[in-house]
Amino acid sequence: RLKYIQTKSGKLDNKVKRIGPHIEIFQVFREKAKLINTKKIVKMITIMQAYVRGWLERRRYQRIMTKALHHGPNLRAVINLYHRLIHRVKYRLGLWRTRQIINFVELEEWMDRKKFYETMFAKREDWQGLERSELLKFFNDCGHFPTQQQIDEVWDLVHKKDHDRYSQLLKKYNAIEMLFTLYPPQGAHVHKNIRLRSTWLRPIVNGEEGYKYIVSGHPILKRANIRIVGKLVCRSIRERKMRHLSKEVE
């Protein structure tokens, strides 16, 4: 006598028939087949990732090649220009390790900023150049808000041993040099800029100036409670005095 052995798929079909019109409910609670990561699947995923990343890198390279034509005759000349700028900025800030590794992201960031600075300079300059008294407004147009003292210090740095140090007119080259000296590009890897410090009136958080939000009247800003501000200032002064006393005791 032959005994009929029902397969697993047959049992599932019988269950579906018994459930009847509620087959959608059965499909929700039905155990799903697990994906087995075989070598073939892993290889397929790796090839797909390599293809997408390669396409993105090629697009970035084409974009950088196009942008480089705005700053020089070819990409090699622009990279050399970028190298020399990084070297000068690090030297002015007292950083002696001037070795550089080209990173396309950092290079593109520098080119974008340089083009933006040149555009802002062209809006303010006359046929001779930009007056020194207009530097603060020019920096503000570029999205930076330094003090007049910081601008004067950078002026002396950039025009060191230069005949234009006592001039009241500024050329585009020197204006952009001042901007990149006070606000170094990412490729310079300046983690602690001694020329630009965070203060109560002009705070800097994660490398971003908070003063621009005050000037633009950002909606996130709220009127501060004077009592909370007073307590914060008093606590800061007290901590500073305690540190000073502890150093004297030592």
PDB file of C-alpha atoms in Angstrom:
ATOM      1  CA  ARG A   1       0.000   0.000   0.000  1.00  0.00           C
ATOM      2  CA  LEU A   2       1.433   3.333  -1.080  1.00  0.00           C
ATOM      3  CA  LYS A   3       1.342   6.198   1.380  1.00  0.00           C
ATOM      4  CA  TYR A   4       1.093   9.705  -0.041  1.00  0.00           C
ATOM      5  CA  ILE A   5       3.713  12.000   1.458  1.00  0.00           C
ATOM      6  CA  GLN A   6       2.683  15.625   1.307  1.00  0.00           C
ATOM      7  CA  THR A   7       5.418  18.119   0.580  1.00  0.00           C
ATOM      8  CA  LYS A   8       5.939  21.384   2.426  1.00  0.00           C
ATOM      9  CA  SER A   9       4.600  23.466  -0.449  1.00  0.00           C
ATOM     10  CA  GLY A  10       1.531  21.265  -0.602  1.00  0.00           C
ATOM     11  CA  LYS A  11       0.843  21.831   3.080  1.00  0.00           C
ATOM     12  CA  LEU A  12       1.082  25.584   2.556  1.00  0.00           C
ATOM     13  CA  ASP A  13      -1.368  25.391  -0.340  1.00  0.00           C
ATOM     14  CA  ASN A  14      -3.833  23.493   1.848  1.00  0.00           C
ATOM     15  CA  LYS A  15      -3.513  26.163   4.522  1.00  0.00           C
ATOM     16  CA  VAL A  16      -4.181  28.864   1.968  1.00  0.00           C
ATOM     17  CA  LYS A  17      -7.294  27.044   0.764  1.00  0.00           C
ATOM     18  CA  ARG A  18      -8.590  26.747   4.301  1.00  0.00           C
ATOM     19  CA  ILE A  19      -7.937  30.419   5.018  1.00  0.00           C
ATOM     20  CA  GLY A  20      -9.913  31.389   1.963  1.00  0.00           C
ATOM     21  CA  PRO A  21     -10.555  35.100   1.472  1.00  0.00           C
ATOM     22  CA  HIS A  22      -8.041  36.098   4.159  1.00  0.00           C
ATOM     23  CA  ILE A  23      -5.003  35.164   2.101  1.00  0.00           C
ATOM     24  CA  GLU A  24      -3.476  38.633   2.672  1.00  0.00           C
ATOM     25  CA  ILE A  25      -3.349  37.932   6.410  1.00  0.00           C
ATOM     26  CA  PHE A  26      -1.641  34.623   5.772  1.00  0.00           C
ATOM     27  CA  GLN A  27       0.986  36.260   3.572  1.00  0.00           C
ATOM     28  CA  VAL A  28       1.802  38.811   6.268  1.00  0.00           C
ATOM     29  CA  PHE A  29       2.519  36.164   8.910  1.00  0.00           C
ATOM     30  CA  ARG A  30       4.122  33.702   6.536  1.00  0.00           C
ATOM     31  CA  GLU A  31       7.780  33.094   7.236  1.00  0.00           C
ATOM     32  CA  LYS A  32       9.936  34.811   4.645  1.00  0.00           C
ATOM     33  CA  ALA A  33      12.831  33.110   2.994  1.00  0.00           C
ATOM     34  CA  LYS A  34      16.170  34.292   4.381  1.00  0.00           C
ATOM     35  CA  LEU A  35      18.678  35.833   2.007  1.00  0.00           C
ATOM     36  CA  ILE A  36      21.829  33.768   1.866  1.00  0.00           C
ATOM     37  CA  ASN A  37      24.941  35.837   1.211  1.00  0.00           C
ATOM     38  CA  THR A  38      26.851  33.618  -1.126  1.00  0.00           C
ATOM     39  CA  LYS A  39      30.169  34.541  -2.725  1.00  0.00           C
ATOM     40  CA  LYS A  40      28.374  35.298  -5.948  1.00  0.00           C
ATOM     41  CA  ILE A  41      26.013  37.801  -4.304  1.00  0.00           C
ATOM     42  CA  VAL A  42      28.881  39.483  -2.449  1.00  0.00           C
ATOM     43  CA  LYS A  43      30.816  39.782  -5.692  1.00  0.00           C
ATOM     44  CA  MET A  44      27.795  41.285  -7.445  1.00  0.00           C
ATOM     45  CA  ILE A  45      27.379  43.868  -4.666  1.00  0.00           C
ATOM     46  CA  THR A  46      31.082  44.741  -4.771  1.00  0.00           C
ATOM     47  CA  ILE A  47      31.019  45.219  -8.532  1.00  0.00           C
ATOM     48  CA  MET A  48      27.935  47.437  -8.297  1.00  0.00           C
ATOM     49  CA  GLN A  49      29.503  49.588  -5.573  1.00  0.00           C
ATOM     50  CA  ALA A  50      32.726  49.912  -7.560  1.00  0.00           C
ATOM     51  CA  TYR A  51      30.772  50.939 -10.652  1.00  0.00           C
ATOM     52  CA  VAL A  52      28.771  53.613  -8.795  1.00  0.00           C
ATOM     53  CA  ARG A  53      31.787  54.986  -6.931  1.00  0.00           C
ATOM     54  CA  GLY A  54      33.838  55.064 -10.097  1.00  0.00           C
ATOM     55  CA  TRP A  55      31.081  56.951 -11.895  1.00  0.00           C
ATOM     56  CA  LEU A  56      30.845  59.484  -9.052  1.00  0.00           C
ATOM     57  CA  GLU A  57      34.620  60.009  -9.018  1.00  0.00           C
ATOM     58  CA  ARG A  58      34.716  60.509 -12.773  1.00  0.00           C
ATOM     59  CA  ARG A  59      31.911  63.058 -12.531  1.00  0.00           C
ATOM     60  CA  ARG A  60      33.774  64.873  -9.760  1.00  0.00           C
ATOM     61  CA  TYR A  61      36.980  64.880 -11.794  1.00  0.00           C
ATOM     62  CA  GLN A  62      35.165  66.321 -14.808  1.00  0.00           C
ATOM     63  CA  ARG A  63      33.590  68.986 -12.597  1.00  0.00           C
ATOM     64  CA  ILE A  64      36.981  69.923 -11.132  1.00  0.00           C
ATOM     65  CA  MET A  65      38.530  70.057 -14.604  1.00  0.00           C
ATOM     66  CA  THR A  66      35.811  72.477 -15.684  1.00  0.00           C
ATOM     67  CA  LYS A  67      36.204  74.669 -12.593  1.00  0.00           C
ATOM     68  CA  ALA A  68      39.986  74.690 -12.928  1.00  0.00           C
ATOM     69  CA  LEU A  69      39.726  76.531 -16.249  1.00  0.00           C
ATOM     70  CA  HIS A  70      38.402  79.552 -14.338  1.00  0.00           C
ATOM     71  CA  HIS A  71      41.574  79.731 -12.230  1.00  0.00           C
ATOM     72  CA  GLY A  72      44.284  78.729 -14.690  1.00  0.00           C
ATOM     73  CA  PRO A  73      45.142  77.239 -18.075  1.00  0.00           C
ATOM     74  CA  ASN A  74      44.917  73.631 -16.862  1.00  0.00           C
ATOM     75  CA  LEU A  75      44.474  71.509 -13.759  1.00  0.00           C
ATOM     76  CA  ARG A  76      48.203  71.072 -13.160  1.00  0.00           C
ATOM     77  CA  ALA A  77      48.750  74.836 -13.055  1.00  0.00           C
ATOM     78  CA  VAL A  78      45.827  75.264 -10.651  1.00  0.00           C
ATOM     79  CA  ILE A  79      47.170  72.533  -8.351  1.00  0.00           C
ATOM     80  CA  ASN A  80      50.558  74.268  -8.268  1.00  0.00           C
ATOM     81  CA  LEU A  81      48.799  77.538  -7.433  1.00  0.00           C
ATOM     82  CA  TYR A  82      46.901  75.762  -4.667  1.00  0.00           C
ATOM     83  CA  HIS A  83      50.124  74.239  -3.292  1.00  0.00           C
ATOM     84  CA  ARG A  84      51.851  77.603  -3.099  1.00  0.00           C
ATOM     85  CA  LEU A  85      48.880  79.218  -1.357  1.00  0.00           C
ATOM     86  CA  ILE A  86      48.728  76.472   1.284  1.00  0.00           C
ATOM     87  CA  HIS A  87      52.466  76.843   1.869  1.00  0.00           C
ATOM     88  CA  ARG A  88      52.173  80.622   2.364  1.00  0.00           C
ATOM     89  CA  VAL A  89      49.171  80.325   4.680  1.00  0.00           C
ATOM     90  CA  LYS A  90      50.862  77.733   6.886  1.00  0.00           C
ATOM     91  CA  TYR A  91      54.071  79.741   6.985  1.00  0.00           C
ATOM     92  CA  ARG A  92      52.233  82.892   8.089  1.00  0.00           C
ATOM     93  CA  LEU A  93      50.406  80.979  10.820  1.00  0.00           C
ATOM     94  CA  GLY A  94      53.619  79.441  12.129  1.00  0.00           C
ATOM     95  CA  LEU A  95      52.952  75.898  10.901  1.00  0.00           C
ATOM     96  CA  TRP A  96      56.165  74.409   9.604  1.00  0.00           C
ATOM     97  CA  ARG A  97      54.795  71.098   8.326  1.00  0.00           C
ATOM     98  CA  THR A  98      53.800  72.239   4.859  1.00  0.00           C
ATOM     99  CA  ARG A  99      53.644  68.818   3.180  1.00  0.00           C
ATOM    100  CA  GLN A 100      50.411  68.469   1.233  1.00  0.00           C
ATOM    101  CA  ILE A 101      48.396  65.598  -0.181  1.00  0.00           C
ATOM    102  CA  ILE A 102      45.973  66.526  -2.932  1.00  0.00           C
ATOM    103  CA  ASN A 103      42.365  65.856  -2.035  1.00  0.00           C
ATOM    104  CA  PHE A 104      39.812  66.671  -4.713  1.00  0.00           C
ATOM    105  CA  VAL A 105      37.169  67.632  -2.143  1.00  0.00           C
ATOM    106  CA  GLU A 106      39.512  70.163  -0.512  1.00  0.00           C
ATOM    107  CA  LEU A 107      40.719  71.421  -3.883  1.00  0.00           C
ATOM    108  CA  GLU A 108      37.154  71.997  -5.051  1.00  0.00           C
ATOM    109  CA  GLU A 109      36.306  73.802  -1.805  1.00  0.00           C
ATOM    110  CA  TRP A 110      39.229  76.179  -2.352  1.00  0.00           C
ATOM    111  CA  MET A 111      38.272  76.846  -5.978  1.00  0.00           C
ATOM    112  CA  ASP A 112      34.655  77.579  -5.044  1.00  0.00           C
ATOM    113  CA  ARG A 113      35.682  79.981  -2.302  1.00  0.00           C
ATOM    114  CA  LYS A 114      38.255  81.701  -4.497  1.00  0.00           C
ATOM    115  CA  LYS A 115      35.728  82.267  -7.266  1.00  0.00           C
ATOM    116  CA  PHE A 116      33.182  83.601  -4.768  1.00  0.00           C
ATOM    117  CA  TYR A 117      35.739  85.982  -3.250  1.00  0.00           C
ATOM    118  CA  GLU A 118      36.710  87.240  -6.696  1.00  0.00           C
ATOM    119  CA  THR A 119      33.065  87.906  -7.520  1.00  0.00           C
ATOM    120  CA  MET A 120      32.545  89.857  -4.298  1.00  0.00           C
ATOM    121  CA  PHE A 121      35.743  91.821  -4.891  1.00  0.00           C
ATOM    122  CA  ALA A 122      34.653  92.773  -8.407  1.00  0.00           C
ATOM    123  CA  LYS A 123      31.442  94.263  -7.004  1.00  0.00           C
ATOM    124  CA  ARG A 124      33.320  96.668  -4.711  1.00  0.00           C
ATOM    125  CA  GLU A 125      36.535  97.539  -6.528  1.00  0.00           C
ATOM    126  CA  ASP A 126      37.025 100.589  -8.699  1.00  0.00           C
ATOM    127  CA  TRP A 127      39.470 100.915 -11.587  1.00  0.00           C
ATOM    128  CA  GLN A 128      42.454 101.117  -9.213  1.00  0.00           C
ATOM    129  CA  GLY A 129      41.486  98.538  -6.614  1.00  0.00           C
ATOM    130  CA  LEU A 130      39.747  98.322  -3.254  1.00  0.00           C
ATOM    131  CA  GLU A 131      40.296 100.930  -0.576  1.00  0.00           C
ATOM    132  CA  ARG A 132      41.607  99.724   2.739  1.00  0.00           C
ATOM    133  CA  SER A 133      38.675 101.311   4.565  1.00  0.00           C
ATOM    134  CA  GLU A 134      36.321  99.039   2.584  1.00  0.00           C
ATOM    135  CA  LEU A 135      37.998  95.824   3.741  1.00  0.00           C
ATOM    136  CA  LEU A 136      35.624  95.203   6.636  1.00  0.00           C
ATOM    137  CA  LYS A 137      32.574  95.492   4.367  1.00  0.00           C
ATOM    138  CA  PHE A 138      34.269  93.291   1.794  1.00  0.00           C
ATOM    139  CA  PHE A 139      34.883  90.592   4.409  1.00  0.00           C
ATOM    140  CA  ASN A 140      31.244  90.826   5.486  1.00  0.00           C
ATOM    141  CA  ASP A 141      30.109  90.438   1.881  1.00  0.00           C
ATOM    142  CA  CYS A 142      32.144  87.236   1.743  1.00  0.00           C
ATOM    143  CA  GLY A 143      30.318  85.869   4.799  1.00  0.00           C
ATOM    144  CA  HIS A 144      33.079  86.567   7.331  1.00  0.00           C
ATOM    145  CA  PHE A 145      32.867  88.904  10.309  1.00  0.00           C
ATOM    146  CA  PRO A 146      36.319  89.634  11.759  1.00  0.00           C
ATOM    147  CA  THR A 147      37.167  92.649  13.877  1.00  0.00           C
ATOM    148  CA  GLN A 148      39.088  95.621  12.532  1.00  0.00           C
ATOM    149  CA  GLN A 149      42.059  94.625  14.678  1.00  0.00           C
ATOM    150  CA  GLN A 150      42.180  91.169  13.092  1.00  0.00           C
ATOM    151  CA  ILE A 151      42.050  92.710   9.620  1.00  0.00           C
ATOM    152  CA  ASP A 152      44.937  95.041  10.485  1.00  0.00           C
ATOM    153  CA  GLU A 153      47.005  92.119  11.786  1.00  0.00           C
ATOM    154  CA  VAL A 154      46.395  90.087   8.633  1.00  0.00           C
ATOM    155  CA  TRP A 155      47.221  93.150   6.530  1.00  0.00           C
ATOM    156  CA  ASP A 156      50.651  93.298   8.159  1.00  0.00           C
ATOM    157  CA  LEU A 157      51.127  89.554   7.671  1.00  0.00           C
ATOM    158  CA  VAL A 158      50.292  89.571   3.979  1.00  0.00           C
ATOM    159  CA  HIS A 159      52.186  92.786   3.213  1.00  0.00           C
ATOM    160  CA  LYS A 160      55.255  91.875   5.220  1.00  0.00           C
ATOM    161  CA  LYS A 161      58.387  93.143   3.421  1.00  0.00           C
ATOM    162  CA  ASP A 162      56.140  94.585   0.742  1.00  0.00           C
ATOM    163  CA  HIS A 163      56.128  98.093  -0.722  1.00  0.00           C
ATOM    164  CA  ASP A 164      52.302  98.104  -0.678  1.00  0.00           C
ATOM    165  CA  ARG A 165      52.216  97.824   3.118  1.00  0.00           C
ATOM    166  CA  TYR A 166      51.513 101.530   3.584  1.00  0.00           C
ATOM    167  CA  SER A 167      49.240 101.840   0.571  1.00  0.00           C
ATOM    168  CA  GLN A 168      45.542 102.554   0.984  1.00  0.00           C
ATOM    169  CA  LEU A 169      44.567 100.568  -2.121  1.00  0.00           C
ATOM    170  CA  LEU A 170      44.314  96.811  -2.305  1.00  0.00           C
ATOM    171  CA  LYS A 171      44.561  94.576  -5.342  1.00  0.00           C
ATOM    172  CA  LYS A 172      42.445  91.464  -5.817  1.00  0.00           C
ATOM    173  CA  TYR A 173      45.372  89.109  -5.270  1.00  0.00           C
ATOM    174  CA  ASN A 174      46.241  90.575  -1.861  1.00  0.00           C
ATOM    175  CA  ALA A 175      42.605  90.763  -0.749  1.00  0.00           C
ATOM    176  CA  ILE A 176      42.097  87.054  -1.428  1.00  0.00           C
ATOM    177  CA  GLU A 177      45.410  86.284   0.277  1.00  0.00           C
ATOM    178  CA  MET A 178      44.153  88.065   3.386  1.00  0.00           C
ATOM    179  CA  LEU A 179      40.912  86.091   3.349  1.00  0.00           C
ATOM    180  CA  PHE A 180      42.639  82.731   3.036  1.00  0.00           C
ATOM    181  CA  THR A 181      45.185  83.684   5.701  1.00  0.00           C
ATOM    182  CA  LEU A 182      42.525  84.589   8.245  1.00  0.00           C
ATOM    183  CA  TYR A 183      40.162  81.824   7.101  1.00  0.00           C
ATOM    184  CA  PRO A 184      42.422  79.021   5.814  1.00  0.00           C
ATOM    185  CA  PRO A 185      41.062  76.506   3.280  1.00  0.00           C
ATOM    186  CA  GLN A 186      40.308  72.968   4.363  1.00  0.00           C
ATOM    187  CA  GLY A 187      43.443  71.679   2.665  1.00  0.00           C
ATOM    188  CA  ALA A 188      45.646  73.653   5.070  1.00  0.00           C
ATOM    189  CA  HIS A 189      44.362  71.553   8.007  1.00  0.00           C
ATOM    190  CA  VAL A 190      44.658  74.436  10.458  1.00  0.00           C
ATOM    191  CA  HIS A 191      42.963  73.095  13.581  1.00  0.00           C
ATOM    192  CA  LYS A 192      43.834  75.984  15.912  1.00  0.00           C
ATOM    193  CA  ASN A 193      43.939  79.327  14.180  1.00  0.00           C
ATOM    194  CA  ILE A 194      45.759  81.737  16.481  1.00  0.00           C
ATOM    195  CA  ARG A 195      44.621  84.686  14.366  1.00  0.00           C
ATOM    196  CA  LEU A 196      40.925  83.928  14.791  1.00  0.00           C
ATOM    197  CA  ARG A 197      39.670  83.241  18.300  1.00  0.00           C
ATOM    198  CA  SER A 198      36.212  82.719  19.686  1.00  0.00           C
ATOM    199  CA  THR A 199      34.969  85.505  21.977  1.00  0.00           C
ATOM    200  CA  TRP A 200      31.766  86.328  23.806  1.00  0.00           C
ATOM    201  CA  LEU A 201      30.649  88.820  21.180  1.00  0.00           C
ATOM    202  CA  ARG A 202      31.925  86.832  18.188  1.00  0.00           C
ATOM    203  CA  PRO A 203      31.668  83.130  19.045  1.00  0.00           C
ATOM    204  CA  ILE A 204      33.039  80.445  16.750  1.00  0.00           C
ATOM    205  CA  VAL A 205      31.426  77.005  16.996  1.00  0.00           C
ATOM    206  CA  ASN A 206      32.921  74.118  15.000  1.00  0.00           C
ATOM    207  CA  GLY A 207      34.750  76.578  12.774  1.00  0.00           C
ATOM    208  CA  GLU A 208      31.583  78.539  11.980  1.00  0.00           C
ATOM    209  CA  GLU A 209      31.141  82.153  12.993  1.00  0.00           C
ATOM    210  CA  GLY A 210      28.061  82.710  15.097  1.00  0.00           C
ATOM    211  CA  TYR A 211      28.079  86.466  14.551  1.00  0.00           C
ATOM    212  CA  LYS A 212      26.611  86.095  11.063  1.00  0.00           C
ATOM    213  CA  TYR A 213      23.393  84.736  12.579  1.00  0.00           C
ATOM    214  CA  ILE A 214      23.151  87.836  14.756  1.00  0.00           C
ATOM    215  CA  VAL A 215      23.697  90.145  11.789  1.00  0.00           C
ATOM    216  CA  SER A 216      21.222  88.345   9.546  1.00  0.00           C
ATOM    217  CA  GLY A 217      18.581  88.131  12.291  1.00  0.00           C
ATOM    218  CA  HIS A 218      18.206  84.367  12.089  1.00  0.00           C
ATOM    219  CA  PRO A 219      14.770  83.191  13.323  1.00  0.00           C
ATOM    220  CA  ILE A 220      16.349  80.619  15.638  1.00  0.00           C
ATOM    221  CA  LEU A 221      17.797  83.402  17.784  1.00  0.00           C
ATOM    222  CA  LYS A 222      15.840  84.425  20.865  1.00  0.00           C
ATOM    223  CA  ARG A 223      16.214  87.275  23.300  1.00  0.00           C
ATOM    224  CA  ALA A 224      18.473  86.102  26.113  1.00  0.00           C
ATOM    225  CA  ASN A 225      17.475  86.235  29.769  1.00  0.00           C
ATOM    226  CA  ILE A 226      19.818  88.765  31.393  1.00  0.00           C
ATOM    227  CA  ARG A 227      19.903  86.793  34.653  1.00  0.00           C
ATOM    228  CA  ILE A 228      21.044  83.609  32.931  1.00  0.00           C
ATOM    229  CA  VAL A 229      23.660  85.545  30.981  1.00  0.00           C
ATOM    230  CA  GLY A 230      24.883  87.236  34.164  1.00  0.00           C
ATOM    231  CA  LYS A 231      25.254  83.912  35.970  1.00  0.00           C
ATOM    232  CA  LEU A 232      27.136  82.463  33.021  1.00  0.00           C
ATOM    233  CA  VAL A 233      29.560  85.395  32.900  1.00  0.00           C
ATOM    234  CA  CYS A 234      30.109  85.338  36.672  1.00  0.00           C
ATOM    235  CA  ARG A 235      30.793  81.608  36.641  1.00  0.00           C
ATOM    236  CA  SER A 236      33.263  82.025  33.807  1.00  0.00           C
ATOM    237  CA  ILE A 237      35.111  84.833  35.634  1.00  0.00           C
ATOM    238  CA  ARG A 238      35.156  82.800  38.846  1.00  0.00           C
ATOM    239  CA  GLU A 239      36.596  79.748  37.083  1.00  0.00           C
ATOM    240  CA  ARG A 240      39.242  81.887  35.408  1.00  0.00           C
ATOM    241  CA  LYS A 241      40.297  83.381  38.752  1.00  0.00           C
ATOM    242  CA  MET A 242      40.436  79.943  40.365  1.00  0.00           C
ATOM    243  CA  ARG A 243      42.678  78.644  37.595  1.00  0.00           C
ATOM    244  CA  HIS A 244      44.915  81.689  37.994  1.00  0.00           C
ATOM    245  CA  LEU A 245      45.162  81.175  41.771  1.00  0.00           C
ATOM    246  CA  SER A 246      45.919  77.476  41.391  1.00  0.00           C
ATOM    247  CA  LYS A 247      48.778  78.290  39.018  1.00  0.00           C
ATOM    248  CA  GLU A 248      50.212  80.799  41.511  1.00  0.00           C
ATOM    249  CA  VAL A 249      50.060  78.235  44.329  1.00  0.00           C
ATOM    250  CA  GLU A 250      51.882  75.667  42.226  1.00  0.00           C
TER     251      GLU A 250
END
